[in-house]
PDB file of C-alpha atoms in Angstrom:
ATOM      1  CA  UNK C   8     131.325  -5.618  74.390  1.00  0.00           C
ATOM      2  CA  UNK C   9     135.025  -6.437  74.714  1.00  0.00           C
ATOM      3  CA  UNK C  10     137.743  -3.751  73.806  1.00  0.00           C
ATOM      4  CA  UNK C  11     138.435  -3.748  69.548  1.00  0.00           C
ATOM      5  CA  UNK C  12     141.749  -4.918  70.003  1.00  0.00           C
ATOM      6  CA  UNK C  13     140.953  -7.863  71.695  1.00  0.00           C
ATOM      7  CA  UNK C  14     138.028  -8.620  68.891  1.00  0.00           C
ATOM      8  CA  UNK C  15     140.234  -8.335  66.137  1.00  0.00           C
ATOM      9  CA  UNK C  16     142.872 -10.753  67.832  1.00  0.00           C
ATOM     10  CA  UNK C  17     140.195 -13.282  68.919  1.00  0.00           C
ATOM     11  CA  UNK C  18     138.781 -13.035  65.374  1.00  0.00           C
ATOM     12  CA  UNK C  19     142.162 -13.145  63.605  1.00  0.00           C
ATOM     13  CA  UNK C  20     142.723 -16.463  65.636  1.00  0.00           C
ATOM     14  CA  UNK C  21     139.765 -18.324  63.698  1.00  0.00           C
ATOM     15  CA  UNK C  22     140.433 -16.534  60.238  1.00  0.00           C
ATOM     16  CA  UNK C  23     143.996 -18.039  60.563  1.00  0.00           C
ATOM     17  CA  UNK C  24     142.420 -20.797  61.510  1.00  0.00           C
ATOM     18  CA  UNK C  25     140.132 -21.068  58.251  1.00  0.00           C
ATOM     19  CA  UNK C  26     143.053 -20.342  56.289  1.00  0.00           C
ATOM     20  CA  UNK C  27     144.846 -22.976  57.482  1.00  0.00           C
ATOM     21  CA  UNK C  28     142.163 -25.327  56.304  1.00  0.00           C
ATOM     22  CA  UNK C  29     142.271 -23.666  52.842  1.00  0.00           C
ATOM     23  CA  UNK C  30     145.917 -24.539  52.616  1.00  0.00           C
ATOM     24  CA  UNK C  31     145.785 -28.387  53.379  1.00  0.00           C
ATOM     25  CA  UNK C  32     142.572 -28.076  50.402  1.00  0.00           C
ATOM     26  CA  UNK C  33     144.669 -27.030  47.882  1.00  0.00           C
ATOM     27  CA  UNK C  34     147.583 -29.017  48.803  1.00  0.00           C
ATOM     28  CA  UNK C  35     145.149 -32.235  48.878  1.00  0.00           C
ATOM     29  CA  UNK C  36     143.530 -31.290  45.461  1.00  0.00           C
ATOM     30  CA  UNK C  37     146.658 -31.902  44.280  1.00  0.00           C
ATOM     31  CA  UNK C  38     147.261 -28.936  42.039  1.00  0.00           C
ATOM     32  CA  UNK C  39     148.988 -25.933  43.411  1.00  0.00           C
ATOM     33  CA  UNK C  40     148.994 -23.600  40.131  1.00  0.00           C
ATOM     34  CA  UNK C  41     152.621 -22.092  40.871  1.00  0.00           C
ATOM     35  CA  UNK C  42     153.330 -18.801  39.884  1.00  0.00           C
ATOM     36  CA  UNK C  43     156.990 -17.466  39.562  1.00  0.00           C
ATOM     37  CA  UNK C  44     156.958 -14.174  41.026  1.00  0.00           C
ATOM     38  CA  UNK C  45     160.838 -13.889  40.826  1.00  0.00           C
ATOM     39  CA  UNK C  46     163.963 -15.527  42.014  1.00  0.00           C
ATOM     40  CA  UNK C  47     162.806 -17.953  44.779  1.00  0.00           C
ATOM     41  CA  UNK C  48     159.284 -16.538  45.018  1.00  0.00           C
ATOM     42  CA  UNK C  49     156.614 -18.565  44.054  1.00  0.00           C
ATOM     43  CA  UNK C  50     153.012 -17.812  44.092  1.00  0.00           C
ATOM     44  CA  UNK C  51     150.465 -21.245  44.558  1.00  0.00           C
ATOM     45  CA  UNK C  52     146.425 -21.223  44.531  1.00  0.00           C
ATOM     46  CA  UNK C  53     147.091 -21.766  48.282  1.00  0.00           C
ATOM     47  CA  UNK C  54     148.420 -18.509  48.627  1.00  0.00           C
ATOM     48  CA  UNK C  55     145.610 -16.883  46.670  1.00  0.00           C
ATOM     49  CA  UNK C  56     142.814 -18.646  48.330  1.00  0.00           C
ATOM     50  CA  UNK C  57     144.141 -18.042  51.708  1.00  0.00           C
ATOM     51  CA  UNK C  58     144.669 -14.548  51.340  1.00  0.00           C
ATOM     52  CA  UNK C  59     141.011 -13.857  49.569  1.00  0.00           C
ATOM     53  CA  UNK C  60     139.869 -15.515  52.867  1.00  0.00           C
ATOM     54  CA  UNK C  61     142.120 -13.632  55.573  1.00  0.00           C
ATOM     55  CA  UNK C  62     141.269 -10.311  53.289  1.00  0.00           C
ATOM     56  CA  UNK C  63     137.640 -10.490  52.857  1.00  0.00           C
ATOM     57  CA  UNK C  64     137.050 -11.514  56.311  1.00  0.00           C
ATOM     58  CA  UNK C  65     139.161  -9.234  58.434  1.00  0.00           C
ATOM     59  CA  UNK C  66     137.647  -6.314  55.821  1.00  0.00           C
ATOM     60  CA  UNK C  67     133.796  -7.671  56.428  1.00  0.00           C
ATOM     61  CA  UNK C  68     134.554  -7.694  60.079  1.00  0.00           C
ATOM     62  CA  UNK C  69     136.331  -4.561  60.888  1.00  0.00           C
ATOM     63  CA  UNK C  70     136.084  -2.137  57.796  1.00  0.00           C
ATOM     64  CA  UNK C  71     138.095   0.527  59.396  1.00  0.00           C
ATOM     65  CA  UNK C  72     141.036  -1.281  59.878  1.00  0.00           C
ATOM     66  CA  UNK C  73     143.703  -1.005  57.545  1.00  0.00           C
ATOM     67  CA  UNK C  74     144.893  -4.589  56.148  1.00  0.00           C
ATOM     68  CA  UNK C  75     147.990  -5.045  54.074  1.00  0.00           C
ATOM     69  CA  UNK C  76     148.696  -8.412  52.838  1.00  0.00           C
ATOM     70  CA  UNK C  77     151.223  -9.914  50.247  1.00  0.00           C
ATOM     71  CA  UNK C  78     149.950 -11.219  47.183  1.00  0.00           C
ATOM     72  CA  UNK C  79     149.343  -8.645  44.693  1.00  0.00           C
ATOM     73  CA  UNK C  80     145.119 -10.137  43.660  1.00  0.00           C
ATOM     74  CA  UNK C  81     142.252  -8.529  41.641  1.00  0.00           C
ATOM     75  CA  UNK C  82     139.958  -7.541  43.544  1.00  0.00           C
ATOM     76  CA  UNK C  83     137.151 -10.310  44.238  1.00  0.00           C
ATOM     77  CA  UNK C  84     134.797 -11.478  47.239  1.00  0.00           C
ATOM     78  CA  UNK C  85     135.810 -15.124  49.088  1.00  0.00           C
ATOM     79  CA  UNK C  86     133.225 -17.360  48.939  1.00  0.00           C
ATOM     80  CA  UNK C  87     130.962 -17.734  52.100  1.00  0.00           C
ATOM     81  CA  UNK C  88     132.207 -20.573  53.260  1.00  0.00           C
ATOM     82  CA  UNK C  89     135.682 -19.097  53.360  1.00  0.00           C
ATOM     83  CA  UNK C  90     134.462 -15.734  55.446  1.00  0.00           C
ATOM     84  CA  UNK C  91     134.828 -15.902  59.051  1.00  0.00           C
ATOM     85  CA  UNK C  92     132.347 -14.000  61.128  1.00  0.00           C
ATOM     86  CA  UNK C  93     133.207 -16.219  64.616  1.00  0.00           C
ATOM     87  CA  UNK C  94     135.490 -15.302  67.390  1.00  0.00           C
ATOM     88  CA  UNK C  95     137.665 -17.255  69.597  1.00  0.00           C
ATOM     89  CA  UNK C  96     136.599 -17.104  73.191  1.00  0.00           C
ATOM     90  CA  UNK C  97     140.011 -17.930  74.447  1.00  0.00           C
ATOM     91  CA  UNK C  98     140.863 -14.945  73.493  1.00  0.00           C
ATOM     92  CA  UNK C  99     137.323 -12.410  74.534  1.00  0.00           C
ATOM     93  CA  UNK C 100     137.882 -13.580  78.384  1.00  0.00           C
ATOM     94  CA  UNK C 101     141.207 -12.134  78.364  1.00  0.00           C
ATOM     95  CA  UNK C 102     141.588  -9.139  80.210  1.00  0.00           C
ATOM     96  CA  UNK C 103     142.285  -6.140  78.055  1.00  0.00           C
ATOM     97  CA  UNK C 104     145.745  -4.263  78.573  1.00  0.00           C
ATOM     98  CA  UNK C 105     144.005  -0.848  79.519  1.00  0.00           C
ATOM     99  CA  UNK C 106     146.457   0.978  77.317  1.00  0.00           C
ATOM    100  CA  UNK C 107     145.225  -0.932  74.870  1.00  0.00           C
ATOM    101  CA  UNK C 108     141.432  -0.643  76.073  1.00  0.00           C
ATOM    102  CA  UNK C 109     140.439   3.119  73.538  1.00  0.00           C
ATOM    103  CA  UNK C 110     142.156   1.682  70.048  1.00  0.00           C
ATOM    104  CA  UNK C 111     139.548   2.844  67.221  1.00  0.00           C
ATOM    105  CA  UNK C 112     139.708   0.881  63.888  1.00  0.00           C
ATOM    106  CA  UNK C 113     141.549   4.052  62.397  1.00  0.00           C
ATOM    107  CA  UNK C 114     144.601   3.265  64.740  1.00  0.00           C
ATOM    108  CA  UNK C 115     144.962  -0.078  63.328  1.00  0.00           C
ATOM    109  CA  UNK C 116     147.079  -1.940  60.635  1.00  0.00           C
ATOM    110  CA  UNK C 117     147.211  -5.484  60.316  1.00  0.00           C
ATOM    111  CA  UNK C 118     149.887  -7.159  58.255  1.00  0.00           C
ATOM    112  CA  UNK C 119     148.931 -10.191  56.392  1.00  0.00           C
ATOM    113  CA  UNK C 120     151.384 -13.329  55.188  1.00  0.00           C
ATOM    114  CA  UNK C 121     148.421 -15.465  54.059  1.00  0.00           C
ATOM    115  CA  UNK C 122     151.077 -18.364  53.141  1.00  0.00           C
ATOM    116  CA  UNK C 123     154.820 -17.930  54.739  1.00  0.00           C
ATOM    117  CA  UNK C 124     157.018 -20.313  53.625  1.00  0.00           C
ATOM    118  CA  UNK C 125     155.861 -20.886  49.738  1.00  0.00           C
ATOM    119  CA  UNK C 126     158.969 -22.091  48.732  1.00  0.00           C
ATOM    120  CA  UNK C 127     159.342 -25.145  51.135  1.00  0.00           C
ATOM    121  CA  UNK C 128     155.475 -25.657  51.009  1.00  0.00           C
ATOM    122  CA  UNK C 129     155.540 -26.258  46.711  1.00  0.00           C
ATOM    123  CA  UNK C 130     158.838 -28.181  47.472  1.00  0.00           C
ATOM    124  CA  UNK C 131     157.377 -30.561  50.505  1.00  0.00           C
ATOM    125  CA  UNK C 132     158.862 -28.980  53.613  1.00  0.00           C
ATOM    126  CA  UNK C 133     155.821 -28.466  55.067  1.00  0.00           C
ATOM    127  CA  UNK C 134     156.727 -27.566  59.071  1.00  0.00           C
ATOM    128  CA  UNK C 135     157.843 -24.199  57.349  1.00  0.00           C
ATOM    129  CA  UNK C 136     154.311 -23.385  56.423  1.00  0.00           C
ATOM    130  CA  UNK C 137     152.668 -21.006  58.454  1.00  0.00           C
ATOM    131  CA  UNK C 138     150.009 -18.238  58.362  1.00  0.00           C
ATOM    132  CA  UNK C 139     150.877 -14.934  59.809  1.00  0.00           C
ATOM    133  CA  UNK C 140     148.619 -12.021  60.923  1.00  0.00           C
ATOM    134  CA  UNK C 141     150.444  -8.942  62.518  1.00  0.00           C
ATOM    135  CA  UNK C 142     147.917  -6.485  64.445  1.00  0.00           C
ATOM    136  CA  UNK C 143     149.733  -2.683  64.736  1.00  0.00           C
ATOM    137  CA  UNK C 144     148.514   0.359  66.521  1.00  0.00           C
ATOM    138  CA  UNK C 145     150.036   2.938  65.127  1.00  0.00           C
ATOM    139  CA  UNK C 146     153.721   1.594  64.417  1.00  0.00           C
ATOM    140  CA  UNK C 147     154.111  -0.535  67.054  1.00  0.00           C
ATOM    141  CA  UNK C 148     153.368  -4.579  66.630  1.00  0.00           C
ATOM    142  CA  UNK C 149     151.337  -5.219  69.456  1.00  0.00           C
ATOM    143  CA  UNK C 150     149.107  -8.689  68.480  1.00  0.00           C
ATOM    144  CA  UNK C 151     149.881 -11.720  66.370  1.00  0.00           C
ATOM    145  CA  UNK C 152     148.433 -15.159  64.746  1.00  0.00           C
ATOM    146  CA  UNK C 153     150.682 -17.673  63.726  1.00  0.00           C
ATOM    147  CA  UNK C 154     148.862 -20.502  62.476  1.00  0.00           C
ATOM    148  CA  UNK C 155     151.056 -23.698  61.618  1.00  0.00           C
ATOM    149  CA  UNK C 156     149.152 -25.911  59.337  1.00  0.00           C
ATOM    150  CA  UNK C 157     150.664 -29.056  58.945  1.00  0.00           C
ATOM    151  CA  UNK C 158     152.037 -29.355  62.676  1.00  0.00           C
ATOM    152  CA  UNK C 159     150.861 -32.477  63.632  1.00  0.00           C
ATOM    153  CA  UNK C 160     149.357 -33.082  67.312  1.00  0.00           C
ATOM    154  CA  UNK C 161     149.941 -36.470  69.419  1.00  0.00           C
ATOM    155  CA  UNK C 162     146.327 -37.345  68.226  1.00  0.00           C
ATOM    156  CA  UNK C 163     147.095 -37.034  65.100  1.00  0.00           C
ATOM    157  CA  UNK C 164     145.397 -34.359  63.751  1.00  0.00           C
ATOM    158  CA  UNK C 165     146.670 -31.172  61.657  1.00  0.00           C
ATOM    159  CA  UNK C 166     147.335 -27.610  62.817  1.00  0.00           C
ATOM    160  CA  UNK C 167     147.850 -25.317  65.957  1.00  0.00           C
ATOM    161  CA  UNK C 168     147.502 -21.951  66.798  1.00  0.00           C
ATOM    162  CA  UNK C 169     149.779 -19.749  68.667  1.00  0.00           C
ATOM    163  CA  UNK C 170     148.405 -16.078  69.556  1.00  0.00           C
ATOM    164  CA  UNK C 171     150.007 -13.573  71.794  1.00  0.00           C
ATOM    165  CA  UNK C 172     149.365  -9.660  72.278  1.00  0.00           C
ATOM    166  CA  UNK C 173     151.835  -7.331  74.586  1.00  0.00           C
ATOM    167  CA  UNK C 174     150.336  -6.810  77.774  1.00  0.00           C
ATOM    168  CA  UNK C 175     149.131 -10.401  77.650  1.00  0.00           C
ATOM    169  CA  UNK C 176     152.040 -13.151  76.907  1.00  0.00           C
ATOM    170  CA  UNK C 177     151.731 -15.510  74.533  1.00  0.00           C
ATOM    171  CA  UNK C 178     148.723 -18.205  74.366  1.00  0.00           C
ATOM    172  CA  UNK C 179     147.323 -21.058  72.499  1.00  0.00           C
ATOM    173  CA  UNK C 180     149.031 -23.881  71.309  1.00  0.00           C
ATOM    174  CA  UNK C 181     152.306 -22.913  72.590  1.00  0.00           C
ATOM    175  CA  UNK C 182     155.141 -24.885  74.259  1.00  0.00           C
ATOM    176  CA  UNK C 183     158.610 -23.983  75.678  1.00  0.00           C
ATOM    177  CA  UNK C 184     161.278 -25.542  76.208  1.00  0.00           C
ATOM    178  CA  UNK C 185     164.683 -25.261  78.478  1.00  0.00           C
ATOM    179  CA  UNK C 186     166.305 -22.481  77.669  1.00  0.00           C
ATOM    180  CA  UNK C 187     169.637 -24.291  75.585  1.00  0.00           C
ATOM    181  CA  UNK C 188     172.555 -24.310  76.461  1.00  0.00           C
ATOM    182  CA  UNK C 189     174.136 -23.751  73.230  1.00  0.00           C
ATOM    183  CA  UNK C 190     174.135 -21.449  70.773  1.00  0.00           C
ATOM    184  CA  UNK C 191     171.686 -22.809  67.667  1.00  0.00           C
ATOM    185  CA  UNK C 192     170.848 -20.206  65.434  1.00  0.00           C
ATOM    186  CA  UNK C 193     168.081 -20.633  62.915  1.00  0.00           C
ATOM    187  CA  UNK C 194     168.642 -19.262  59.146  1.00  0.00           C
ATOM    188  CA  UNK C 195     167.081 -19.234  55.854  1.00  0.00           C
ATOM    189  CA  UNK C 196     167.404 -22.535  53.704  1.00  0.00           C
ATOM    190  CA  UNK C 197     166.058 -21.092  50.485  1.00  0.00           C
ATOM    191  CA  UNK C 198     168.033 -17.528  50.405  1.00  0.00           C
ATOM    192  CA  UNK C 199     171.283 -18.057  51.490  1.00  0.00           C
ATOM    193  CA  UNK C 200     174.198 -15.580  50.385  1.00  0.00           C
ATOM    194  CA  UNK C 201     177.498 -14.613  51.546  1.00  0.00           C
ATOM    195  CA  UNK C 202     176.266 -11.615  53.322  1.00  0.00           C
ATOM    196  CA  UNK C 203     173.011 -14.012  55.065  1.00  0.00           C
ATOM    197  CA  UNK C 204     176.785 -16.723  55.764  1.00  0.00           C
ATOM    198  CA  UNK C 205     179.137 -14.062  56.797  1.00  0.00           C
ATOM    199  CA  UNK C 206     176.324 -13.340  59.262  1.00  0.00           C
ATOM    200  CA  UNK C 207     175.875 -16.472  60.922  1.00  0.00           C
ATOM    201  CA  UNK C 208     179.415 -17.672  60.874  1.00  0.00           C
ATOM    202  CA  UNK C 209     180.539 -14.619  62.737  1.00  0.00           C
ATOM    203  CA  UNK C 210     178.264 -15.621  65.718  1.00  0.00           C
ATOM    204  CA  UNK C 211     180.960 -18.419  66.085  1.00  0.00           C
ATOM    205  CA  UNK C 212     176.899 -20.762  66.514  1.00  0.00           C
ATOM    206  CA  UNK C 213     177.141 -24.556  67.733  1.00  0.00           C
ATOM    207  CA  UNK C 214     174.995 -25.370  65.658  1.00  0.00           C
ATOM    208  CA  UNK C 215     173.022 -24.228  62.444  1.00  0.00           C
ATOM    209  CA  UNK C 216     169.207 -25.022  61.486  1.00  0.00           C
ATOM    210  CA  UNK C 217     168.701 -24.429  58.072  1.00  0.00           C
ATOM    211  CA  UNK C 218     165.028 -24.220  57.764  1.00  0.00           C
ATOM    212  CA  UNK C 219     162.422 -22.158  55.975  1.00  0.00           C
ATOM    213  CA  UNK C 220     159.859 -20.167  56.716  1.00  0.00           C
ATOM    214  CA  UNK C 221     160.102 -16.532  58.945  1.00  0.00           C
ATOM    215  CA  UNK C 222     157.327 -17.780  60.655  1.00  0.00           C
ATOM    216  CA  UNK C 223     158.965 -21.078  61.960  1.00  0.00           C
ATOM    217  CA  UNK C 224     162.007 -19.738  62.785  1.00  0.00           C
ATOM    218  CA  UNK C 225     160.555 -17.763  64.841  1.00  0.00           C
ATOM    219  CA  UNK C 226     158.350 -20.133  66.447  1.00  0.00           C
ATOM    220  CA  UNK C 227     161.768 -22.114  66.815  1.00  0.00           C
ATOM    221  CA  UNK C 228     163.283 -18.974  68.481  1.00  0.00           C
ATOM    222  CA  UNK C 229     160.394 -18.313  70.912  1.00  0.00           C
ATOM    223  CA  UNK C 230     159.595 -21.912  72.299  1.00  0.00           C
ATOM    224  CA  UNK C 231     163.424 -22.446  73.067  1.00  0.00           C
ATOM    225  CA  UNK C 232     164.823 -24.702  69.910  1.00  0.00           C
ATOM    226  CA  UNK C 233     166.899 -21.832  68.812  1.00  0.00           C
ATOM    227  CA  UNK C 234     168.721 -19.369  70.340  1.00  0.00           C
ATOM    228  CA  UNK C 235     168.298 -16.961  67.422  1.00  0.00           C
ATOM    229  CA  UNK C 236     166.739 -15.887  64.242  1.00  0.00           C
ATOM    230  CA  UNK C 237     169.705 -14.256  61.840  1.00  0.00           C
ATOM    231  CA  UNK C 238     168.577 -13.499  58.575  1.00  0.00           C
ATOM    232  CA  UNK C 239     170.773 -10.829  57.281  1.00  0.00           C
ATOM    233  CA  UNK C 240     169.195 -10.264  53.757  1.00  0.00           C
ATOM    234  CA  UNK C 241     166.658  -7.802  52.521  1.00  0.00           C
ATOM    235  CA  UNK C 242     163.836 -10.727  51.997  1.00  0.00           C
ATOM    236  CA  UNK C 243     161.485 -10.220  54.459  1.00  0.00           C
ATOM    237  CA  UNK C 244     158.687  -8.041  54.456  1.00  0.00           C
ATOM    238  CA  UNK C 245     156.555  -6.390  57.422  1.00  0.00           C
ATOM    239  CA  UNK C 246     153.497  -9.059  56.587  1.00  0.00           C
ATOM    240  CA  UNK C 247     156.516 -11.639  57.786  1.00  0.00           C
ATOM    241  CA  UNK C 248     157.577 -10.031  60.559  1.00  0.00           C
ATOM    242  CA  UNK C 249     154.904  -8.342  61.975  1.00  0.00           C
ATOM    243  CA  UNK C 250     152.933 -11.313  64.004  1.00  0.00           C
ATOM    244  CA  UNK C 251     156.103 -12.136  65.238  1.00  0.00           C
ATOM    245  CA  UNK C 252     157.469  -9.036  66.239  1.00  0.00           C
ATOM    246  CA  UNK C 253     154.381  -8.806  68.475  1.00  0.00           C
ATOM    247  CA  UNK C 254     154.845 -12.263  70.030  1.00  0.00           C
ATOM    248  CA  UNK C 255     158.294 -11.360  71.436  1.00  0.00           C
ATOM    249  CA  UNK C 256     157.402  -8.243  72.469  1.00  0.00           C
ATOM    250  CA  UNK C 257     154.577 -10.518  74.306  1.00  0.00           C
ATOM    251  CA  UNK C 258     157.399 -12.490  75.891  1.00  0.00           C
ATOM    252  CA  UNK C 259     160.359  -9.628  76.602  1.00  0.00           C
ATOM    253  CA  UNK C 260     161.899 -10.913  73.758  1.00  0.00           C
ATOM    254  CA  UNK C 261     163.376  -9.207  71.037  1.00  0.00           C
ATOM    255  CA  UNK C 262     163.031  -8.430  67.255  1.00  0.00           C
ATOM    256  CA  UNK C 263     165.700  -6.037  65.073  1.00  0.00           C
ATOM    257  CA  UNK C 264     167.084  -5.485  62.020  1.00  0.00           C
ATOM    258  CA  UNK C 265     171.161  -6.439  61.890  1.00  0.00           C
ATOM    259  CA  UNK C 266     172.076  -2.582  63.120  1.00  0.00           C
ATOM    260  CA  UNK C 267     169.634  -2.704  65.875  1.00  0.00           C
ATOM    261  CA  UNK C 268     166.723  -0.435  64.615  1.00  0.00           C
ATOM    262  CA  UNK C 269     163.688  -1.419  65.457  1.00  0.00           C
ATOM    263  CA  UNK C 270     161.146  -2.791  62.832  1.00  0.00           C
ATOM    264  CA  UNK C 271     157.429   0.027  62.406  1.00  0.00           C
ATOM    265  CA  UNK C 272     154.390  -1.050  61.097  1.00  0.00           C
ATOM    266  CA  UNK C 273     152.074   1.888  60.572  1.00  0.00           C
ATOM    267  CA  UNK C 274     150.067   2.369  57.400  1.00  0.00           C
ATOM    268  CA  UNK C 275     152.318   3.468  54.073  1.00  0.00           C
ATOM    269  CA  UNK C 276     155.875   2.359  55.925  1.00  0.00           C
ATOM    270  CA  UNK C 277     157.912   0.657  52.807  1.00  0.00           C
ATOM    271  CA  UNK C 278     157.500  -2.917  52.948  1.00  0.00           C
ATOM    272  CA  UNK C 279     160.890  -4.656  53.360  1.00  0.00           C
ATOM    273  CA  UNK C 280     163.105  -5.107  55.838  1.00  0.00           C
ATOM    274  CA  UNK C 281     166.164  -3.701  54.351  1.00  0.00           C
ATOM    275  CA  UNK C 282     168.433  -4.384  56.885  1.00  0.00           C
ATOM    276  CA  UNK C 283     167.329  -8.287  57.357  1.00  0.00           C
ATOM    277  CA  UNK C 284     166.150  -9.554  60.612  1.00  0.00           C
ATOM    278  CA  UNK C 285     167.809 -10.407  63.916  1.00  0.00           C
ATOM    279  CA  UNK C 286     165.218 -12.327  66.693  1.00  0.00           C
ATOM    280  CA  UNK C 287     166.171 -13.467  69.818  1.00  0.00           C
ATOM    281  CA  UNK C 288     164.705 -13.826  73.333  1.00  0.00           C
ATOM    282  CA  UNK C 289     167.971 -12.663  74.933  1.00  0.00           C
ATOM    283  CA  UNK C 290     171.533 -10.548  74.415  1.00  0.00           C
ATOM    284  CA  UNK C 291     169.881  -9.195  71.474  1.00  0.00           C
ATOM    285  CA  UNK C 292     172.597  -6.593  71.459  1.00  0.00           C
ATOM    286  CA  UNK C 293     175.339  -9.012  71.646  1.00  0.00           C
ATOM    287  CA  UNK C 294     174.036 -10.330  68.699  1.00  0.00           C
ATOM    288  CA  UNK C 295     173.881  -6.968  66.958  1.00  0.00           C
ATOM    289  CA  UNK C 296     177.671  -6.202  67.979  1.00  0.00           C
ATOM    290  CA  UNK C 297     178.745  -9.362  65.700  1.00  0.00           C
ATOM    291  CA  UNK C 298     177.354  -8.427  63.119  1.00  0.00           C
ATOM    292  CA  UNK C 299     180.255  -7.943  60.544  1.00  0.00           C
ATOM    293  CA  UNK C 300     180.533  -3.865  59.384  1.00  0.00           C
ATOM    294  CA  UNK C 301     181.134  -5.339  55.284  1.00  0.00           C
ATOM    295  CA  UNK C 302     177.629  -6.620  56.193  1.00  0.00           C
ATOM    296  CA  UNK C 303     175.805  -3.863  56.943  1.00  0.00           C
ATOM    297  CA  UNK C 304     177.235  -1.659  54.801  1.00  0.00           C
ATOM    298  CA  UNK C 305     176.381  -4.024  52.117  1.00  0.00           C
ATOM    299  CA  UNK C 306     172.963  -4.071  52.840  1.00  0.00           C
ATOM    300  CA  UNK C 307     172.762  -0.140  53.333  1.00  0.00           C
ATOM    301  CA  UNK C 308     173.424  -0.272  49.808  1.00  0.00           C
ATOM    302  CA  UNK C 309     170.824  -3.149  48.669  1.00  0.00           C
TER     303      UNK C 309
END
């Protein structure tokens, strides 16, 4: 039987997978039943539906394994054809990093954004949409899912799958690019401040993609559209870093919050990033250094 970490990636890849499905459902059926959580934070039936899948599966499947996800739901069982018992054979032939090759279900926590990007998905920006699962041992991200539902292949059809684990690289439906030239960073387009501004203007960037979704801008980041993720606001949570954070590590990239700490993921860690989010493949300490100190300080005190 293949190591556990590797089953609960290959399995995460088809749960994601599902998910996705549920998403484009409820957006077809037309009626997303919006809930206003707070200030920019909307709650839809996709959100719901996709988490009571990602939840009830990954809890079915591995009942050891700590899973934390975002939505705040009663307590209820997905319907069968919602629970995912597969796994992704892509992902079992893999060899197993042998640090990674003794990880019991106790030493796991995996951190679940069932819908990232709710605001541009109720709005119509729907590249922003993506479903995030973050595998930690201990407090270290070392596996992630990012499913992007609405990406649309040359053949037309909707969805693709990017998967990575340290030790392993990144897989799936992934595609580089050049590495740029210029400096594009990629920041929020439904949270911006003056401290998330001052931030971004003080890397002096070329040019400025104002798009939504953690998820995507990190996909942006990692496939070479962007040079960097800035986010320098206390918005994000682990469940939207945490799939992420693993796919740069994946790469010898780099995820941090604006003072250079690095992000932990182990069972009853608070869930915000407090300090925002810097992620960049490169000079991830340059980046740091221009951070302004008003900004920091400013969000030591948030």
């Amino acid at each position: 039987m293949p190591p556990l970490i590797l089953r609960i990636l290959s399995s995460s890849v088809l749960i994601a997978r599902r998910a996705g499905q549920v998403i484009r459902d409820v957006l077809n059926g037309g009626d997303l039943g919006v809930i206003d959580k707070g200030e920019n934070d909307p709650q839809t039936e996709a959100d719901r539906q996709s988490q009571r899948c990602i939840v009830s599966s990954l809890s079915h499947n591995f009942p050891g394994v700590t899973v934390v996800a975002e939505e705040e739901l009663e307590p209820t069982v997905a319907d069968d054809k919602d629970r995912v018992d597969g796994f992704d054979d892509d992902v079992l032939v893999m060899e197993c990093p042998e640090k990674l090759r003794d990880v019991q279900e106790a030493d796991v926590t995996i951190w679940v954004d069932p819908l990232d990007g709710t605001a541009e998905f109720t709005a119509g920006y729907l590249d922003g949409v993506t479903v995030l699962i973050g595998i930690a041992v201990g407090s270290q991200p070392i596996a992630g899912v990012v499913y992007q539902p609405f990406y649309r292949k040359p053949s037309g059809a909707l969805g693709r799958t990017v998967w990575g684990m340290v030790g392993l690289g990144i897989h799936g439906e992934f595609y580089p690019t050049t590495p740029l030239k210029k400096k594009i960073i990629a920041s929020t387009r439904s949270h911006r401040t003056g401290l998330v501004t001052a931030a971004v203007e003080a890397l002096q960037p070329d040019e400025i993609l104002a798009v939504g979704g953690s998820g995507y801008k990190c996909l942006l980041v990692l496939e070479g559209q962007a040079t960097a993720y800035v986010f320098a606001h206390p918005g994000t949570k682990k469940w939207d870093t945490c799939a992420t954070n693993a796919l740069f590590r994946a790469v010898g990239g780099h995820m941090c919050d604006v003072k250079g700490n690095l992000f932990e993921y182990h069972q009853g860690i608070a869930h915000v990033n407090h300090m925002g989010v810097i992620a960049t493949m490169a000079d991830v300490n340059w980046y740091v250094s221009r951070m302004p100190a008003d900004v920091k300080e400013n969000l030591s005190k948030a």
